Every structure is written in C-alpha cells, then in structure tokens.
Amino acid sequence: MSISAAQVKELRDLTGAGMMDCKAALNETNGDMEAAVDWLRKKGISKADKKAGRTAAEGLIGVDAGVREAAIVEVNSETDFVARNEQFQQLVRNVAKVALAYGVTEAVAAAKYPGSDKTVTETVKDAVGTIGENINFRRSAKLTVPHGVVATYVHNAVADGLGKLGVLVAIETTGNEHAANAFARQVAMHVAATNPVALTAEEVDPALIEREKAIFSDQARQSGKPEAIIEKMVEGRLRKFYEEVVLLKQAFVLNPDITVEKALKDAEKEIGAPAKITSYLRFALGEGIEKETTDFAAEVAAAVKK
C-alpha cells in the first residue's frame, strides 16, 4: 500500500524516530500506526542493546522540589553534546518529577513515566533509539522535613534545575520558610564547593576515622615524642580533620570566619525560630563511574587504514 507523507509525519511525532525509519515501519506494518510504533520500539530496543556496553558518564543532574520536599536524579549519556539536547533535558526533568513522588532509585525506575503507560526504565531505553547513544538512569534520592524547607542548588545550571552538580539541603524549623530556604540554599552552595563527608562528627564512617588516626599516629611517632604526647597530637589532628570534612564544623564558604554551625545560629535571627540542618545530598555527575580512556591519535590512524 502507499504510505503518505502525513502518516510518516504522524509516526515521527509519536516516536521521535527518523523519517526513513518511520516510512520503513509503516511499510512493514501496512500502515498500521500502533503496529508501526511497536516495530520502531523493537528496533529502538535493539539499538539500545547494542549501545548498552558503552560508558555513559556524561549527562545531567536534575532536581525538583515540592512543599517541604525535594528530589535529585542522575541520568547519564555518552556525550556532553546529548546533555544539551532538549529531548534529553526533558527526559531528566520528568525523571526528577517521578523521583519527587517515589524517592529511591528502584522505585523511580519501576514507576510510570509522566504521560505514559511505560515505566521510567522503558522510557529511558526507548530514548536510546531516538537519541542515538547509550542513556542510563543511574540514581535518585529524596529529602523531606515535617516542618521547614528543603532547598535545591544546581551549580553552573545548563537549564532550570539541570546541571552537572546538584545539592539538596533540609532544614527543620517552625520559623519563616522564606528565610530558612534562603539560608538552606547558601548551605547547598557551600556543600557544592566543599563536598563534606558527613553532617556531624558522629556520622563520619568509623573506618575512615581509624584510617586517619593510624596515619596521624605514624606521623606523630616520627617526632620521637613520648606516647602520651603523641596521643594528644593525634587528638588535635583529628579535630582538624573534622573541621575539614564535617559540614557543621567546616568554615562557611560565604563567611570563612565562622563555621556552618555558627552561621546556622546566626540565621535563626532571620528565621525567627530554632533551626536544624537535618540532612543533605550532593550528586556530582559521573562520580564513581570508571570512564573509558582512548588514544585519539591511534583512533585516527586506524580510521585512515580502513
């Protein structure tokens, strides 16, 4: 049967696939639009399977916020070029919306994608076929407070709520939410800059503390001082270590003369009530992903030989 240009356009609008792929799908399915969508989806899944082995360490961090809650997600792509693609950006925005409702990664992956009967996982896999490179929904998390605010901050945002580094900061308070949010955002900027390992000294991983103590002890013993003195030296260095890695004990980026803890006490005057930083989250794009390294000169030489 003859396939019209209008049918091809309709299928392209529905799927985002290329015109030639849409025409082929309609020819294969005798113009049945629903069957053609399925045909393209299968083709897209096939493409996705071929691309799944490629390292996806680029992409975007996305945030979304509601009333006393906010969520953060990481969706990876192979190249930074795709991260600037409006279709990819909309995908990340929608995944962040789902995360605001469902929170943890596994629940978000299995949840329905906005405006679709497909799950987030299925939608991301479909996007591989239309965008043309490996895409991966890597992780998500959510913070909530019973009273107070959860502020968001995206460093060097490429679009509203989208960038390569995102932070959430939760503050519990019964005071002025506008003032609390303004301060929480400042703390989020601080977290983006300093990357603390824990909110309080008590929350620092005990294994990390023991490792640092062992290093400090070895360094102190090289001085030849008595064990009692060495013990005090280690205690002093451990205090300094906490000041470097614990959020509340760090020098506040916006005013290094005071700690974050002191800045919070000062902020209570504007907030009009006691306030407490209860938690924070920091997602940096691609952290922990082992990126492939390639010899560009060798790639060019190999291409010339073909």
mmCIF file of C-alpha atoms in Angstrom:
data_model
loop_
_atom_site.group_PDB
_atom_site.id
_atom_site.type_symbol
_atom_site.label_atom_id
_atom_site.label_comp_id
_atom_site.label_asym_id
_atom_site.label_seq_id
_atom_site.Cartn_x
_atom_site.Cartn_y
_atom_site.Cartn_z
ATOM 1 C CA MET A 1 0.000 0.000 0.000
ATOM 2 C CA SER A 2 1.040 3.625 -0.488
ATOM 3 C CA ILE A 3 2.304 5.396 2.634
ATOM 4 C CA SER A 4 1.543 9.126 2.746
ATOM 5 C CA ALA A 5 3.853 11.869 3.994
ATOM 6 C CA ALA A 6 1.207 12.736 6.608
ATOM 7 C CA GLN A 7 1.395 9.192 8.038
ATOM 8 C CA VAL A 8 5.180 9.382 8.193
ATOM 9 C CA LYS A 9 4.998 12.741 9.984
ATOM 10 C CA GLU A 10 2.412 11.434 12.464
ATOM 11 C CA LEU A 11 4.581 8.440 13.323
ATOM 12 C CA ARG A 12 7.651 10.651 13.631
ATOM 13 C CA ASP A 13 5.783 12.973 16.015
ATOM 14 C CA LEU A 14 4.702 9.980 18.083
ATOM 15 C CA THR A 15 8.089 8.312 18.318
ATOM 16 C CA GLY A 16 10.804 10.829 17.542
ATOM 17 C CA ALA A 17 12.327 8.337 15.098
ATOM 18 C CA GLY A 18 13.854 9.372 11.764
ATOM 19 C CA MET A 19 11.710 9.768 8.654
ATOM 20 C CA MET A 20 13.229 6.815 6.808
ATOM 21 C CA ASP A 21 12.750 4.585 9.862
ATOM 22 C CA CYS A 22 9.132 5.735 10.140
ATOM 23 C CA LYS A 23 8.474 5.050 6.471
ATOM 24 C CA ALA A 24 10.038 1.599 6.768
ATOM 25 C CA ALA A 25 7.947 0.837 9.850
ATOM 26 C CA LEU A 26 4.717 1.822 8.100
ATOM 27 C CA ASN A 27 5.624 -0.251 5.054
ATOM 28 C CA GLU A 28 6.395 -3.253 7.242
ATOM 29 C CA THR A 29 3.067 -2.946 9.095
ATOM 30 C CA ASN A 30 0.856 -1.996 6.124
ATOM 31 C CA GLY A 31 0.196 1.478 7.530
ATOM 32 C CA ASP A 32 -0.988 0.278 10.957
ATOM 33 C CA MET A 33 0.136 3.159 13.199
ATOM 34 C CA GLU A 34 0.087 1.243 16.503
ATOM 35 C CA ALA A 35 1.936 -1.703 14.986
ATOM 36 C CA ALA A 36 4.436 0.706 13.443
ATOM 37 C CA VAL A 37 5.109 2.256 16.862
ATOM 38 C CA ASP A 38 5.781 -1.239 18.233
ATOM 39 C CA TRP A 39 8.009 -2.036 15.241
ATOM 40 C CA LEU A 40 10.080 1.083 15.916
ATOM 41 C CA ARG A 41 10.184 0.361 19.630
ATOM 42 C CA LYS A 42 11.592 -3.070 18.948
ATOM 43 C CA LYS A 43 14.139 -1.504 16.651
ATOM 44 C CA GLY A 44 14.972 1.057 19.321
ATOM 45 C CA ILE A 45 15.420 -1.668 21.930
ATOM 46 C CA SER A 46 17.733 -3.468 19.532
ATOM 47 C CA LYS A 47 19.757 -0.263 19.179
ATOM 48 C CA ALA A 48 19.755 0.160 22.926
ATOM 49 C CA ASP A 49 21.116 -3.336 23.429
ATOM 50 C CA LYS A 50 23.989 -2.617 21.029
ATOM 51 C CA LYS A 51 24.824 0.629 22.819
ATOM 52 C CA ALA A 52 24.433 -0.672 26.355
ATOM 53 C CA GLY A 53 28.098 -1.593 26.619
ATOM 54 C CA ARG A 54 29.291 1.954 26.048
ATOM 55 C CA THR A 55 30.308 4.011 29.047
ATOM 56 C CA ALA A 56 27.707 6.647 29.896
ATOM 57 C CA ALA A 57 29.456 9.096 32.223
ATOM 58 C CA GLU A 58 28.148 12.390 30.831
ATOM 59 C CA GLY A 59 24.538 13.571 31.107
ATOM 60 C CA LEU A 60 22.747 15.690 33.685
ATOM 61 C CA ILE A 61 21.844 16.016 37.334
ATOM 62 C CA GLY A 62 18.227 17.122 37.753
ATOM 63 C CA VAL A 63 16.346 18.462 40.780
ATOM 64 C CA ASP A 64 12.674 19.009 41.523
ATOM 65 C CA ALA A 65 11.072 20.470 44.639
ATOM 66 C CA GLY A 66 7.682 20.492 46.297
ATOM 67 C CA VAL A 67 6.333 21.553 49.682
ATOM 68 C CA ARG A 68 8.934 20.611 52.312
ATOM 69 C CA GLU A 69 10.476 18.052 49.961
ATOM 70 C CA ALA A 70 12.890 17.835 47.043
ATOM 71 C CA ALA A 71 14.408 15.134 44.850
ATOM 72 C CA ILE A 72 17.616 14.754 42.877
ATOM 73 C CA VAL A 73 18.440 12.392 39.997
ATOM 74 C CA GLU A 74 21.330 11.485 37.720
ATOM 75 C CA VAL A 75 20.689 10.427 34.125
ATOM 76 C CA ASN A 76 23.790 9.585 32.118
ATOM 77 C CA SER A 77 24.596 9.834 28.427
ATOM 78 C CA GLU A 78 27.764 9.079 26.493
ATOM 79 C CA THR A 79 28.491 12.636 25.395
ATOM 80 C CA ASP A 80 28.059 16.164 26.691
ATOM 81 C CA PHE A 81 26.506 17.017 23.320
ATOM 82 C CA VAL A 82 23.448 14.902 24.144
ATOM 83 C CA ALA A 83 23.174 16.617 27.548
ATOM 84 C CA ARG A 84 22.465 19.849 25.640
ATOM 85 C CA ASN A 85 19.674 18.153 23.668
ATOM 86 C CA GLU A 86 16.204 19.473 24.618
ATOM 87 C CA GLN A 87 14.679 15.980 24.350
ATOM 88 C CA PHE A 88 17.248 14.607 26.800
ATOM 89 C CA GLN A 89 16.774 17.558 29.150
ATOM 90 C CA GLN A 90 13.017 16.995 29.206
ATOM 91 C CA LEU A 91 13.629 13.327 29.982
ATOM 92 C CA VAL A 92 15.736 14.284 33.013
ATOM 93 C CA ARG A 93 13.133 16.833 34.178
ATOM 94 C CA ASN A 94 10.407 14.191 34.061
ATOM 95 C CA VAL A 95 12.512 11.591 35.851
ATOM 96 C CA ALA A 96 13.121 14.180 38.596
ATOM 97 C CA LYS A 97 9.337 14.687 38.871
ATOM 98 C CA VAL A 98 8.887 10.944 39.333
ATOM 99 C CA ALA A 99 11.658 10.948 41.951
ATOM 100 C CA LEU A 100 9.798 13.632 43.901
ATOM 101 C CA ALA A 101 6.942 11.135 44.263
ATOM 102 C CA TYR A 102 8.868 7.878 44.671
ATOM 103 C CA GLY A 103 12.317 8.799 46.015
ATOM 104 C CA VAL A 104 14.673 5.831 45.835
ATOM 105 C CA THR A 105 16.186 4.654 42.561
ATOM 106 C CA GLU A 106 14.489 1.259 42.318
ATOM 107 C CA ALA A 107 11.014 2.691 42.931
ATOM 108 C CA VAL A 108 11.559 5.502 40.427
ATOM 109 C CA ALA A 109 12.818 3.077 37.751
ATOM 110 C CA ALA A 110 9.678 0.946 38.112
ATOM 111 C CA ALA A 111 7.235 3.892 38.288
ATOM 112 C CA LYS A 112 5.197 5.168 35.350
ATOM 113 C CA TYR A 113 6.835 7.896 33.295
ATOM 114 C CA PRO A 114 4.702 11.108 33.185
ATOM 115 C CA GLY A 115 2.055 11.000 30.450
ATOM 116 C CA SER A 116 2.886 7.411 29.519
ATOM 117 C CA ASP A 117 1.920 3.829 30.273
ATOM 118 C CA LYS A 118 5.602 2.885 30.218
ATOM 119 C CA THR A 119 7.936 2.792 33.178
ATOM 120 C CA VAL A 120 10.873 5.152 33.593
ATOM 121 C CA THR A 121 13.221 2.276 32.687
ATOM 122 C CA GLU A 122 11.298 1.502 29.491
ATOM 123 C CA THR A 123 11.142 5.173 28.512
ATOM 124 C CA VAL A 124 14.867 5.646 29.024
ATOM 125 C CA LYS A 125 15.534 2.565 26.914
ATOM 126 C CA ASP A 126 13.264 3.888 24.171
ATOM 127 C CA ALA A 127 15.174 7.164 24.246
ATOM 128 C CA VAL A 128 18.346 5.303 23.306
ATOM 129 C CA GLY A 129 16.801 4.514 19.922
ATOM 130 C CA THR A 130 15.646 8.064 19.235
ATOM 131 C CA ILE A 131 18.607 9.992 20.693
ATOM 132 C CA GLY A 132 21.189 7.586 19.335
ATOM 133 C CA GLU A 133 23.545 6.766 22.202
ATOM 134 C CA ASN A 134 23.598 4.871 25.472
ATOM 135 C CA ILE A 135 21.447 6.520 28.155
ATOM 136 C CA ASN A 136 21.166 5.318 31.729
ATOM 137 C CA PHE A 137 19.036 6.377 34.693
ATOM 138 C CA ARG A 138 21.661 5.878 37.363
ATOM 139 C CA ARG A 139 20.263 7.033 40.709
ATOM 140 C CA SER A 140 17.813 9.191 42.617
ATOM 141 C CA ALA A 141 17.157 10.308 46.187
ATOM 142 C CA LYS A 142 14.720 12.496 48.091
ATOM 143 C CA LEU A 143 14.705 14.596 51.269
ATOM 144 C CA THR A 144 11.641 15.600 53.282
ATOM 145 C CA VAL A 145 11.021 17.524 56.504
ATOM 146 C CA PRO A 146 7.846 17.649 58.668
ATOM 147 C CA HIS A 147 8.357 21.383 59.276
ATOM 148 C CA GLY A 148 10.742 23.623 57.413
ATOM 149 C CA VAL A 149 12.284 23.537 53.944
ATOM 150 C CA VAL A 150 14.364 21.512 51.510
ATOM 151 C CA ALA A 151 16.395 23.824 49.302
ATOM 152 C CA THR A 152 17.955 22.906 45.964
ATOM 153 C CA TYR A 153 21.046 24.202 44.206
ATOM 154 C CA VAL A 154 22.437 23.312 40.788
ATOM 155 C CA HIS A 155 25.951 24.525 40.060
ATOM 156 C CA ASN A 156 26.523 26.018 36.592
ATOM 157 C CA ALA A 157 22.996 25.112 35.511
ATOM 158 C CA VAL A 158 22.518 24.474 31.783
ATOM 159 C CA ALA A 159 18.750 24.924 32.211
ATOM 160 C CA ASP A 160 16.346 25.396 35.114
ATOM 161 C CA GLY A 161 17.021 22.605 37.620
ATOM 162 C CA LEU A 162 19.567 20.863 35.377
ATOM 163 C CA GLY A 163 23.355 20.776 35.542
ATOM 164 C CA LYS A 164 26.388 18.667 36.377
ATOM 165 C CA LEU A 165 26.377 19.126 40.147
ATOM 166 C CA GLY A 166 23.291 19.275 42.341
ATOM 167 C CA VAL A 167 22.699 19.614 46.092
ATOM 168 C CA LEU A 168 19.714 19.308 48.429
ATOM 169 C CA VAL A 169 19.743 20.679 51.991
ATOM 170 C CA ALA A 170 16.966 20.065 54.524
ATOM 171 C CA ILE A 171 16.348 22.422 57.453
ATOM 172 C CA GLU A 172 13.743 21.708 60.115
ATOM 173 C CA THR A 173 12.154 24.796 61.658
ATOM 174 C CA THR A 174 8.796 26.294 62.511
ATOM 175 C CA GLY A 175 10.066 29.758 61.590
ATOM 176 C CA ASN A 176 9.876 31.815 58.406
ATOM 177 C CA GLU A 177 10.165 29.424 55.466
ATOM 178 C CA HIS A 178 11.392 32.065 53.027
ATOM 179 C CA ALA A 179 14.322 32.963 55.299
ATOM 180 C CA ALA A 180 15.008 29.297 56.020
ATOM 181 C CA ASN A 181 15.056 28.477 52.317
ATOM 182 C CA ALA A 182 17.431 31.360 51.570
ATOM 183 C CA PHE A 183 19.892 30.101 54.184
ATOM 184 C CA ALA A 184 19.469 26.450 53.156
ATOM 185 C CA ARG A 185 20.349 27.439 49.590
ATOM 186 C CA GLN A 186 23.526 29.122 50.863
ATOM 187 C CA VAL A 187 24.418 25.915 52.687
ATOM 188 C CA ALA A 188 23.721 23.957 49.486
ATOM 189 C CA MET A 189 26.197 26.201 47.654
ATOM 190 C CA HIS A 190 28.691 25.521 50.442
ATOM 191 C CA VAL A 191 28.183 21.752 50.092
ATOM 192 C CA ALA A 192 28.691 22.005 46.345
ATOM 193 C CA ALA A 193 32.050 23.702 46.946
ATOM 194 C CA THR A 194 33.411 21.644 49.868
ATOM 195 C CA ASN A 195 31.875 18.161 49.458
ATOM 196 C CA PRO A 196 31.711 17.239 53.175
ATOM 197 C CA VAL A 197 31.732 13.534 54.053
ATOM 198 C CA ALA A 198 29.142 13.821 56.856
ATOM 199 C CA LEU A 199 26.769 16.232 58.563
ATOM 200 C CA THR A 200 28.166 15.667 62.077
ATOM 201 C CA ALA A 201 31.323 14.103 63.537
ATOM 202 C CA GLU A 202 29.220 11.206 64.849
ATOM 203 C CA GLU A 203 28.135 10.344 61.305
ATOM 204 C CA VAL A 204 31.657 10.021 59.870
ATOM 205 C CA ASP A 205 32.418 6.443 58.807
ATOM 206 C CA PRO A 206 34.325 4.767 61.703
ATOM 207 C CA ALA A 207 36.606 3.026 59.198
ATOM 208 C CA LEU A 208 37.626 6.416 57.792
ATOM 209 C CA ILE A 209 38.352 7.727 61.288
ATOM 210 C CA GLU A 210 40.517 4.711 62.125
ATOM 211 C CA ARG A 211 42.445 5.085 58.890
ATOM 212 C CA GLU A 212 43.117 8.763 59.576
ATOM 213 C CA LYS A 213 44.124 8.039 63.197
ATOM 214 C CA ALA A 214 46.623 5.423 62.008
ATOM 215 C CA ILE A 215 48.183 7.914 59.607
ATOM 216 C CA PHE A 216 48.283 10.663 62.234
ATOM 217 C CA SER A 217 49.843 8.262 64.765
ATOM 218 C CA ASP A 218 52.599 7.208 62.368
ATOM 219 C CA GLN A 219 53.355 10.837 61.548
ATOM 220 C CA ALA A 220 53.442 11.806 65.221
ATOM 221 C CA ARG A 221 55.746 8.937 66.187
ATOM 222 C CA GLN A 222 58.306 10.160 63.686
ATOM 223 C CA SER A 223 58.797 13.135 66.025
ATOM 224 C CA GLY A 224 60.205 10.807 68.689
ATOM 225 C CA LYS A 225 57.952 12.255 71.387
ATOM 226 C CA PRO A 226 56.518 10.153 74.279
ATOM 227 C CA GLU A 227 53.303 8.172 73.706
ATOM 228 C CA ALA A 228 51.281 10.495 75.968
ATOM 229 C CA ILE A 229 52.267 13.481 73.842
ATOM 230 C CA ILE A 230 51.658 11.530 70.638
ATOM 231 C CA GLU A 231 48.120 10.744 71.808
ATOM 232 C CA LYS A 232 47.388 14.439 72.317
ATOM 233 C CA MET A 233 48.893 15.261 68.930
ATOM 234 C CA VAL A 234 46.618 12.698 67.279
ATOM 235 C CA GLU A 235 43.572 14.149 69.075
ATOM 236 C CA GLY A 236 44.468 17.621 67.805
ATOM 237 C CA ARG A 237 44.927 16.429 64.230
ATOM 238 C CA LEU A 238 41.642 14.524 64.406
ATOM 239 C CA ARG A 239 39.843 17.721 65.474
ATOM 240 C CA LYS A 240 41.390 19.462 62.484
ATOM 241 C CA PHE A 241 40.267 16.580 60.265
ATOM 242 C CA TYR A 242 36.659 17.006 61.454
ATOM 243 C CA GLU A 243 36.842 20.731 60.698
ATOM 244 C CA GLU A 244 37.802 19.856 57.125
ATOM 245 C CA VAL A 245 35.234 17.114 56.361
ATOM 246 C CA VAL A 246 32.208 17.577 58.688
ATOM 247 C CA LEU A 247 29.610 20.008 57.327
ATOM 248 C CA LEU A 248 28.658 21.685 60.598
ATOM 249 C CA LYS A 249 32.317 22.132 61.612
ATOM 250 C CA GLN A 250 33.560 23.463 58.265
ATOM 251 C CA ALA A 251 34.380 27.142 57.745
ATOM 252 C CA PHE A 252 31.347 28.606 55.986
ATOM 253 C CA VAL A 253 32.227 29.394 52.366
ATOM 254 C CA LEU A 254 30.253 32.650 52.403
ATOM 255 C CA ASN A 255 31.982 33.772 55.636
ATOM 256 C CA PRO A 256 35.125 31.718 56.424
ATOM 257 C CA ASP A 257 35.487 33.437 59.803
ATOM 258 C CA ILE A 258 32.659 31.301 61.199
ATOM 259 C CA THR A 259 31.600 27.650 60.953
ATOM 260 C CA VAL A 260 28.448 26.434 59.228
ATOM 261 C CA GLU A 261 27.087 25.631 62.694
ATOM 262 C CA LYS A 262 27.633 29.249 63.812
ATOM 263 C CA ALA A 263 26.159 30.566 60.566
ATOM 264 C CA LEU A 264 23.045 28.487 61.276
ATOM 265 C CA LYS A 265 22.705 30.025 64.761
ATOM 266 C CA ASP A 266 23.064 33.493 63.260
ATOM 267 C CA ALA A 267 20.459 32.668 60.598
ATOM 268 C CA GLU A 268 17.933 31.783 63.299
ATOM 269 C CA LYS A 269 17.530 35.518 63.931
ATOM 270 C CA GLU A 270 16.117 35.967 60.416
ATOM 271 C CA ILE A 271 14.205 32.680 60.524
ATOM 272 C CA GLY A 272 12.616 33.665 63.819
ATOM 273 C CA ALA A 273 12.817 30.219 65.439
ATOM 274 C CA PRO A 274 15.315 27.443 66.217
ATOM 275 C CA ALA A 275 16.566 25.713 63.054
ATOM 276 C CA LYS A 276 18.414 22.468 62.428
ATOM 277 C CA ILE A 277 20.138 21.121 59.319
ATOM 278 C CA THR A 278 18.881 17.545 59.309
ATOM 279 C CA SER A 279 20.372 16.177 56.088
ATOM 280 C CA TYR A 280 21.937 16.959 52.736
ATOM 281 C CA LEU A 281 22.589 15.240 49.415
ATOM 282 C CA ARG A 282 25.233 16.015 46.817
ATOM 283 C CA PHE A 283 25.211 14.422 43.347
ATOM 284 C CA ALA A 284 28.168 15.113 41.056
ATOM 285 C CA LEU A 285 27.775 13.879 37.503
ATOM 286 C CA GLY A 286 29.687 10.693 36.744
ATOM 287 C CA GLU A 287 31.294 10.337 40.187
ATOM 288 C CA GLY A 288 32.379 6.748 40.718
ATOM 289 C CA ILE A 289 31.971 5.802 37.059
ATOM 290 C CA GLU A 290 35.130 4.426 35.504
ATOM 291 C CA LYS A 291 35.443 6.302 32.239
ATOM 292 C CA GLU A 292 36.972 4.747 29.148
ATOM 293 C CA THR A 293 40.250 6.300 28.028
ATOM 294 C CA THR A 294 41.059 6.287 24.353
ATOM 295 C CA ASP A 295 44.148 7.072 22.310
ATOM 296 C CA PHE A 296 42.776 9.658 19.874
ATOM 297 C CA ALA A 297 45.850 9.512 17.600
ATOM 298 C CA ALA A 298 45.550 5.724 17.382
ATOM 299 C CA GLU A 299 41.830 6.032 16.561
ATOM 300 C CA VAL A 300 42.573 8.431 13.688
ATOM 301 C CA ALA A 301 45.351 6.202 12.377
ATOM 302 C CA ALA A 302 43.043 3.180 12.477
ATOM 303 C CA ALA A 303 40.327 5.082 10.636
ATOM 304 C CA VAL A 304 42.761 6.110 7.886
ATOM 305 C CA LYS A 305 43.779 2.482 7.345
ATOM 306 C CA LYS A 306 40.163 1.375 6.779
#
